[in-house]
GROMACS .gro file of C-alpha atoms in nm:
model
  298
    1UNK     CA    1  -0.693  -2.198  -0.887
    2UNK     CA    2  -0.535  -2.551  -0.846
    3UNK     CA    3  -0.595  -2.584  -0.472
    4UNK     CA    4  -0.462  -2.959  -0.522
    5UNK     CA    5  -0.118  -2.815  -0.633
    6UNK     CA    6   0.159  -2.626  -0.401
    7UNK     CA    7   0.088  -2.304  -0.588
    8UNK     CA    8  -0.242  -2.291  -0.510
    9UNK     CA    9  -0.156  -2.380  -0.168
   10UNK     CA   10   0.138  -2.099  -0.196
   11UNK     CA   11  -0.141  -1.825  -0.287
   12UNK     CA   12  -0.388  -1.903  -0.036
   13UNK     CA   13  -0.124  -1.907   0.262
   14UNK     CA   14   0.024  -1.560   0.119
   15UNK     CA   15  -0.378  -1.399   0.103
   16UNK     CA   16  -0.408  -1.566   0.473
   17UNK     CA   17  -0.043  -1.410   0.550
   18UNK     CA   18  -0.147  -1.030   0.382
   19UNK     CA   19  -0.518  -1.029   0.557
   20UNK     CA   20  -0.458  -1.180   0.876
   21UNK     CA   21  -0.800  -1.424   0.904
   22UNK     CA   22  -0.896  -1.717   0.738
   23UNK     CA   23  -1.194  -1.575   0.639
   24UNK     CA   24  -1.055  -1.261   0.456
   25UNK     CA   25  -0.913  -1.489   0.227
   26UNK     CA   26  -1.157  -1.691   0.169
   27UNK     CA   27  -1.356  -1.342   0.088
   28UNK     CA   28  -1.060  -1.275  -0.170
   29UNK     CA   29  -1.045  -1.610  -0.289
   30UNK     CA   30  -1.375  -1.691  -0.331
   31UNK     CA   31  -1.320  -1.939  -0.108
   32UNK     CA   32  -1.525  -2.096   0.227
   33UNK     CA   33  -1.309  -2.051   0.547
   34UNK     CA   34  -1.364  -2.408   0.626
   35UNK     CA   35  -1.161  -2.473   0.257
   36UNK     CA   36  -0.864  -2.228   0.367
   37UNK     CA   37  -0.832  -2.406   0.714
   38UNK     CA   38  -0.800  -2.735   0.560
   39UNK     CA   39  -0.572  -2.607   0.264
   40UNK     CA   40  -0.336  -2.459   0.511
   41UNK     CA   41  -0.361  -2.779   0.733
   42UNK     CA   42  -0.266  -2.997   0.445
   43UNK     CA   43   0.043  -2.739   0.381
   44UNK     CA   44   0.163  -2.800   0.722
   45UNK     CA   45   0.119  -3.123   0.771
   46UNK     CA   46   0.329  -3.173   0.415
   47UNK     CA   47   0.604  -2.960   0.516
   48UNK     CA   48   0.610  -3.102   0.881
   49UNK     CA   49   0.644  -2.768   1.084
   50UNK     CA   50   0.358  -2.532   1.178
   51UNK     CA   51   0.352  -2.254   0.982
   52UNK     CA   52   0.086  -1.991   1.199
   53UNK     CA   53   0.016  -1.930   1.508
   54UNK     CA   54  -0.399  -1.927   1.571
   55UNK     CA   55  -0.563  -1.771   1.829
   56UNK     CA   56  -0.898  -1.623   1.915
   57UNK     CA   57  -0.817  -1.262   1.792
   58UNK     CA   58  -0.526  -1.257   1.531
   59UNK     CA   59  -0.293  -1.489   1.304
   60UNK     CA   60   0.051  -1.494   1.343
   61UNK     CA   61   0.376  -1.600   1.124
   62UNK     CA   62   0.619  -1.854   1.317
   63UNK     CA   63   0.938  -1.804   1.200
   64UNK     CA   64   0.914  -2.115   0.956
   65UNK     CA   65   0.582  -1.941   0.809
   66UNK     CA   66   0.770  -1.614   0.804
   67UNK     CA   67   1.058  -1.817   0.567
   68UNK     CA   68   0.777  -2.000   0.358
   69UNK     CA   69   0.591  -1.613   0.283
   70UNK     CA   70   0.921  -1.517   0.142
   71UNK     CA   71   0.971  -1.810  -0.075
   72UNK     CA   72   0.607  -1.877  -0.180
   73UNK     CA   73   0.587  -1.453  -0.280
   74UNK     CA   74   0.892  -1.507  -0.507
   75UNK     CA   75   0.742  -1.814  -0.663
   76UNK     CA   76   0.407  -1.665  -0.698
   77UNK     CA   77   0.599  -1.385  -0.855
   78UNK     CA   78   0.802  -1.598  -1.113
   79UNK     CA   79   0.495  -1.759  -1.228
   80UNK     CA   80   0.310  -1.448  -1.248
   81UNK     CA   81   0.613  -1.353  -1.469
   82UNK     CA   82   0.690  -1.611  -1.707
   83UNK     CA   83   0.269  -1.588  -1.796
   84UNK     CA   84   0.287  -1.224  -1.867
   85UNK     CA   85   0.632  -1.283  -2.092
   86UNK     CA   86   0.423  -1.512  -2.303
   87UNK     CA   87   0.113  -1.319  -2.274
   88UNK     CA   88   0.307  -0.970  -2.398
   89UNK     CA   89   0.553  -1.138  -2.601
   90UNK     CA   90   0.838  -1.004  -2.376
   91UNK     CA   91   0.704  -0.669  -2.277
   92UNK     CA   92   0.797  -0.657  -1.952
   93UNK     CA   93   0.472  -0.504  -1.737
   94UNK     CA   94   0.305  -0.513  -1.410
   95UNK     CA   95   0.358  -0.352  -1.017
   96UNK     CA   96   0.726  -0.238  -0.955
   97UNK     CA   97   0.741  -0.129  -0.616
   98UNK     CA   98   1.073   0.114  -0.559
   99UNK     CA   99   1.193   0.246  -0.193
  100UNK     CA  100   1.409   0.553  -0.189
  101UNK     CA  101   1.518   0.763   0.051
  102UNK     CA  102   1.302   1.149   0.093
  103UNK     CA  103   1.594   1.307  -0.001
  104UNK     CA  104   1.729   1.127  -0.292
  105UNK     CA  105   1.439   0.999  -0.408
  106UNK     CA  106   1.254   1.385  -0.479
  107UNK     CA  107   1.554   1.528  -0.625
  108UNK     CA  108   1.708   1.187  -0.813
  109UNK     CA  109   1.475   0.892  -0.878
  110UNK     CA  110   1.169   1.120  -0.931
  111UNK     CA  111   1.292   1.263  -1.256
  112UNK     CA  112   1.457   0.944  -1.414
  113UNK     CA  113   1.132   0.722  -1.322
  114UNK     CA  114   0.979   0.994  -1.467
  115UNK     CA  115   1.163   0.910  -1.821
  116UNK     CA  116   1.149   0.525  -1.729
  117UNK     CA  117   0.764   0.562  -1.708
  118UNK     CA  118   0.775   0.708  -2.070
  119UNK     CA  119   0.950   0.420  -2.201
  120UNK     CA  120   0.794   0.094  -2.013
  121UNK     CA  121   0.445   0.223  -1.996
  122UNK     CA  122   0.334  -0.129  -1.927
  123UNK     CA  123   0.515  -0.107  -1.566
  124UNK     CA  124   0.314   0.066  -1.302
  125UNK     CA  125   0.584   0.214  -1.065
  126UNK     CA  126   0.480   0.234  -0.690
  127UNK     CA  127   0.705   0.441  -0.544
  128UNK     CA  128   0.738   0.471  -0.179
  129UNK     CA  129   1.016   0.797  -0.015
  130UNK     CA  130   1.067   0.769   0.343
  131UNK     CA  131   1.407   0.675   0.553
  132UNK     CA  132   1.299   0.352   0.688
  133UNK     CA  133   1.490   0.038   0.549
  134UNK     CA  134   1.259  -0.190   0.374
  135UNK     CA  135   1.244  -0.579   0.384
  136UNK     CA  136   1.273  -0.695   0.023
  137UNK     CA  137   1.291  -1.016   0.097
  138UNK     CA  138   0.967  -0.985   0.296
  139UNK     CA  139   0.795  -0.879  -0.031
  140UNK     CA  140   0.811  -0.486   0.134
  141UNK     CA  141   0.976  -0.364  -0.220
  142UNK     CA  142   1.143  -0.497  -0.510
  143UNK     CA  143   1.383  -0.248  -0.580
  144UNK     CA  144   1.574  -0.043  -0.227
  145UNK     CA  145   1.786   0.223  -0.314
  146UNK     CA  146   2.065   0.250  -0.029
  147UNK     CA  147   2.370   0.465   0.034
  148UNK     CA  148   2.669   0.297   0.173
  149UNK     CA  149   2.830  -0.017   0.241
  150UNK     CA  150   2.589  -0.256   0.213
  151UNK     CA  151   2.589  -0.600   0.523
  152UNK     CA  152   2.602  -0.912   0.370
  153UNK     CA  153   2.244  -1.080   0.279
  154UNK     CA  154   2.100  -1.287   0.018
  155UNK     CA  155   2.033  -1.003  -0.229
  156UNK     CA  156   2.195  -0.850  -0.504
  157UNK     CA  157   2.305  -0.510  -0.524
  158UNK     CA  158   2.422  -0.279  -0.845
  159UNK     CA  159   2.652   0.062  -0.754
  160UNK     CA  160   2.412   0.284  -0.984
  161UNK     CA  161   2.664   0.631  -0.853
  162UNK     CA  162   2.844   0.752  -0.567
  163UNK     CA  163   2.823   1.118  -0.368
  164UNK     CA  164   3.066   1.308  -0.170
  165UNK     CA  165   3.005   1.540   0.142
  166UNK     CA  166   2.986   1.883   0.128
  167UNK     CA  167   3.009   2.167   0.422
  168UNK     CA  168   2.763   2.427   0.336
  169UNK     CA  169   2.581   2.763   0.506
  170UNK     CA  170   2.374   3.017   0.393
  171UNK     CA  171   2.516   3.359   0.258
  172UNK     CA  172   2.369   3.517   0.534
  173UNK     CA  173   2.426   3.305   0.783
  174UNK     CA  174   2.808   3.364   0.675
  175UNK     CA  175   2.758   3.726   0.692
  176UNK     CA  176   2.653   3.710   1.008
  177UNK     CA  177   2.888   3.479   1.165
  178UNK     CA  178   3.180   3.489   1.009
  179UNK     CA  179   3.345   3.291   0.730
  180UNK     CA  180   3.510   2.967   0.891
  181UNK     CA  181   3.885   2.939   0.768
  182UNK     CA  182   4.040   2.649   0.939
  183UNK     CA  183   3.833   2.342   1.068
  184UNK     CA  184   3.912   2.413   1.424
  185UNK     CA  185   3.718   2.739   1.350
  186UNK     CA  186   3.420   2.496   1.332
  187UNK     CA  187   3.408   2.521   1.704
  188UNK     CA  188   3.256   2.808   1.727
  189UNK     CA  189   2.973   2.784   1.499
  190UNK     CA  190   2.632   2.644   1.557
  191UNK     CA  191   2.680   2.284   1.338
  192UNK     CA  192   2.346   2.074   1.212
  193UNK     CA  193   2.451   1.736   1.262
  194UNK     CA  194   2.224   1.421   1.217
  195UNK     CA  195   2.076   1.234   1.514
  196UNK     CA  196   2.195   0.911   1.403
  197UNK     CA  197   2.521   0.704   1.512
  198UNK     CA  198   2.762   0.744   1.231
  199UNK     CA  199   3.086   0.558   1.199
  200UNK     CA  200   3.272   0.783   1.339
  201UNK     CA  201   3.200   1.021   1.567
  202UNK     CA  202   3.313   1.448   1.414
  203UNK     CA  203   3.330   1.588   1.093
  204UNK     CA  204   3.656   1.436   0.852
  205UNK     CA  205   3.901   1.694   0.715
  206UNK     CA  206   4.198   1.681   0.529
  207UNK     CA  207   4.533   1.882   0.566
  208UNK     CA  208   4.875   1.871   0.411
  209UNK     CA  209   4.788   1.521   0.282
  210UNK     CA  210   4.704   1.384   0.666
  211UNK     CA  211   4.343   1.281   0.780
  212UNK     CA  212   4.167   1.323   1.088
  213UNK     CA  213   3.837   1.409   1.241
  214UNK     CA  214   3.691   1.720   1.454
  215UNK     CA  215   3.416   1.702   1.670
  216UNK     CA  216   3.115   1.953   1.597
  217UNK     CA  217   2.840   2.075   1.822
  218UNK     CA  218   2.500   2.247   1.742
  219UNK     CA  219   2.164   2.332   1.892
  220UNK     CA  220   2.024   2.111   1.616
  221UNK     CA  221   2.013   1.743   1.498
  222UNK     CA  222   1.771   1.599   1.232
  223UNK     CA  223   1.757   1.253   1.080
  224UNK     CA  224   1.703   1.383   0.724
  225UNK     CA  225   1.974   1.521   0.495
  226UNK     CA  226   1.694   1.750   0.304
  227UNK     CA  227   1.557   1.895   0.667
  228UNK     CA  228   1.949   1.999   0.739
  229UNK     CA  229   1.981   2.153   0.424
  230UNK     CA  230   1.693   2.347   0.487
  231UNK     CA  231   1.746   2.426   0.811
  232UNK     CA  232   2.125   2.545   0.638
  233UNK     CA  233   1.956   2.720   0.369
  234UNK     CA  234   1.732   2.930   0.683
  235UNK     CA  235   2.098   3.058   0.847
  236UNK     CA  236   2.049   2.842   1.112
  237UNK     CA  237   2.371   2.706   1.115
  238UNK     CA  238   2.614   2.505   0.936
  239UNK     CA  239   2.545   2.151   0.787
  240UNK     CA  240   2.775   1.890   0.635
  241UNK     CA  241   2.562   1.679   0.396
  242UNK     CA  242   2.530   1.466   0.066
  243UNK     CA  243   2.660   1.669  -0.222
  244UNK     CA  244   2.320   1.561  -0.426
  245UNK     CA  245   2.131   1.702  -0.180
  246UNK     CA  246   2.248   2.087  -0.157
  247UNK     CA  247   2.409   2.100  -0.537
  248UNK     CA  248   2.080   2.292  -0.681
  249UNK     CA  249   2.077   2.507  -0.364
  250UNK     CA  250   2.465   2.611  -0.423
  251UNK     CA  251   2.385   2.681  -0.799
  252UNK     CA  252   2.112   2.899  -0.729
  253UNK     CA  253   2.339   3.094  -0.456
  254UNK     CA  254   2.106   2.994  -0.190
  255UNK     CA  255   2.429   2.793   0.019
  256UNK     CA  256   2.801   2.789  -0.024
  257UNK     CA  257   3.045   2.517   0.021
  258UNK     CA  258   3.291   2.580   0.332
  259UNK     CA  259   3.629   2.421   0.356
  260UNK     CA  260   3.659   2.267   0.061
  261UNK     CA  261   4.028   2.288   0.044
  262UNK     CA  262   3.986   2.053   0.338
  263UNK     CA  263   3.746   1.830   0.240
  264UNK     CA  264   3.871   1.462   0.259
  265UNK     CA  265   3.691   1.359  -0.079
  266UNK     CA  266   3.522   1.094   0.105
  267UNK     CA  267   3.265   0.895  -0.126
  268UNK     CA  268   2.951   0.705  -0.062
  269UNK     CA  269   2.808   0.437  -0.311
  270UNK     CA  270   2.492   0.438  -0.424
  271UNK     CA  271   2.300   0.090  -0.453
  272UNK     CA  272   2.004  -0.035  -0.608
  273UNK     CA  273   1.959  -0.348  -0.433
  274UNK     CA  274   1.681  -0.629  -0.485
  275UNK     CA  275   1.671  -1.029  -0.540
  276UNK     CA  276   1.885  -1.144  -0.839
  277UNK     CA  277   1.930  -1.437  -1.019
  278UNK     CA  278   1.665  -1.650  -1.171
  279UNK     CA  279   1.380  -1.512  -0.925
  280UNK     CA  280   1.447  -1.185  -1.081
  281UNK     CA  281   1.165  -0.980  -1.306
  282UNK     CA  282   1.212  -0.872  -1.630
  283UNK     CA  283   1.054  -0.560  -1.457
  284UNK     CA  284   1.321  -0.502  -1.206
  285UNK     CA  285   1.555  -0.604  -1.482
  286UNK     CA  286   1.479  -0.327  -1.680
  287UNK     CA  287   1.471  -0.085  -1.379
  288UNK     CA  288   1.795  -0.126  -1.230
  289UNK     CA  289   1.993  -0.168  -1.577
  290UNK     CA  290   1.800   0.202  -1.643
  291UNK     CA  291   1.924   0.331  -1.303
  292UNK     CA  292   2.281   0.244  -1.406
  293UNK     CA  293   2.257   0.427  -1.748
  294UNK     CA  294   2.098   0.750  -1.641
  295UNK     CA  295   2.202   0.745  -1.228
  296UNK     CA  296   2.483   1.066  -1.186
  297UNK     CA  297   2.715   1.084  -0.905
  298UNK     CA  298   2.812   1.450  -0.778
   0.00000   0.00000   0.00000
């Protein structure tokens, strides 16, 4: 390592920034802590602003440090990058780290990283499910996959499919309650909503070419798509949801679409959304332009 150079003082602030002590770098550095102090030092002092915050017990990012991680991990990453296109003649390899939502990502991304694996073999995927929203920028993935409109930031995002919304109950659950004809009849039925503001508040229907919205209530309200289909599939009440989430259930018989001659064919996009341009891997590269290829809407 060139600690004279700003990429060797990039890496040692980043191993400072991921361990949270000087000395836990210099453990994974190989370095003294007395070397770290004075390399970060020197980085401040060129830049002009103070980059941590040091105190008896912990290290801490100021907001300028918390800018300079981002930029310094996408450096370190480009250089890491361009030496293993030269090394592997253009095999793109190393960590890709993907974020997908539960739902989504067991029934969707699953399978096609599944086939991706099989053909780049020299990318080790680390895929992380869960509904939290990750900070790319912060180095927390490199690809996010996200459903709807996306705010406006720094990174780039590809529409890899779309879904609709679907009304569905179990059989039995039908049987038992009655088969809802109208959407009004919605109002007396036990509906699984989510727990989470939406844009707008009720259930959107469609009649005679005119649009509006109905307000649902339940005993129930869940903050995952998959729980609400399962709670659906159960007879526990009725659920409007992501069409990829319930469309093996409804082939195998286990729900059945409601309403659908009211159904307002709203869609939701599908992104894959990470940093573009010339910080972008040949890795990710790969990843996303397979995600548009093999990604289906429903």
């Amino acid at each position: 390592m060139d600690l004279n150079g700003k990429s060797g003082e990039m890496e040692v602030f980043a191993k400072v920034a991921q361990t949270g002590s000087f000395s836990a770098a210099a453990r994974a550095l190989d370095l003294t802590p007395s070397a770290v102090s004075r390399i970060i030092a020197r980085t401040e002092q060129r830049i002009g602003t103070r980059l941590l915050l040091r105190t008896t017990r912990a290290i801490a990012l100021t907001a300028e440090g918390e800018t300079y991680l981002r930029g310094a991990r996408r450096i370190l990453a480009d250089m890491a990058e361009v030496e293993e296109a030269i090394t592997s003649q253009g095999v793109p390899r190393g960590r890709l780290r993907v974020s997908a939502a539960l739902a989504h990502g067991r029934l969707t991304i699953v399978p096609l990283i599944a086939a991706f694996s099989a053909q780049y073999p020299e990318i080790l995927v680390d895929l992380t499910l869960g509904d939290e929203i990750v900070d790319i920028l912060a180095g927390q993935a490199d690809v996010a996959i996200r459903f709807g409109d996306l705010p406006d930031s720094p990174l780039t995002a590809r529409c890899i499919g779309e879904t609709g919304q679907v009304i569905v109950a179990s059989p039995g659950y039908v049987e038992q309650h009655g088969l809802p004809l109208e959407p009004e009849d919605l109002t007396r039925h036990n509906c699984l909503r989510f727990n989470f503001r939406r844009v707008a508040d009720g259930w959107p229907f469609c009649r005679n070419g005119e649009h509006f919205s109905l307000k649902v209530s339940g005993s129930l309200e869940c903050s995952s798509g998959e729980a609400l289909s399962q709670l659906a599939i159960l007879g526990a009440g009725i659920a409007r949801i992501g069409a990829f989430s319930v469309a093996e259930d409804i082939e195998r018989g286990l729900l059945v679409p409601l309403l659908e001659d009211y159904n307002p064919g709203d869609r939701e996009p599908i992104h894959a959304v990470f940093v573009g341009g010339s910080t972008m891997t040949a890795r990710v590269r790969v990843f996303v332009d397979f995600l548009l290829e093999h990604h289906r809407g429903w």
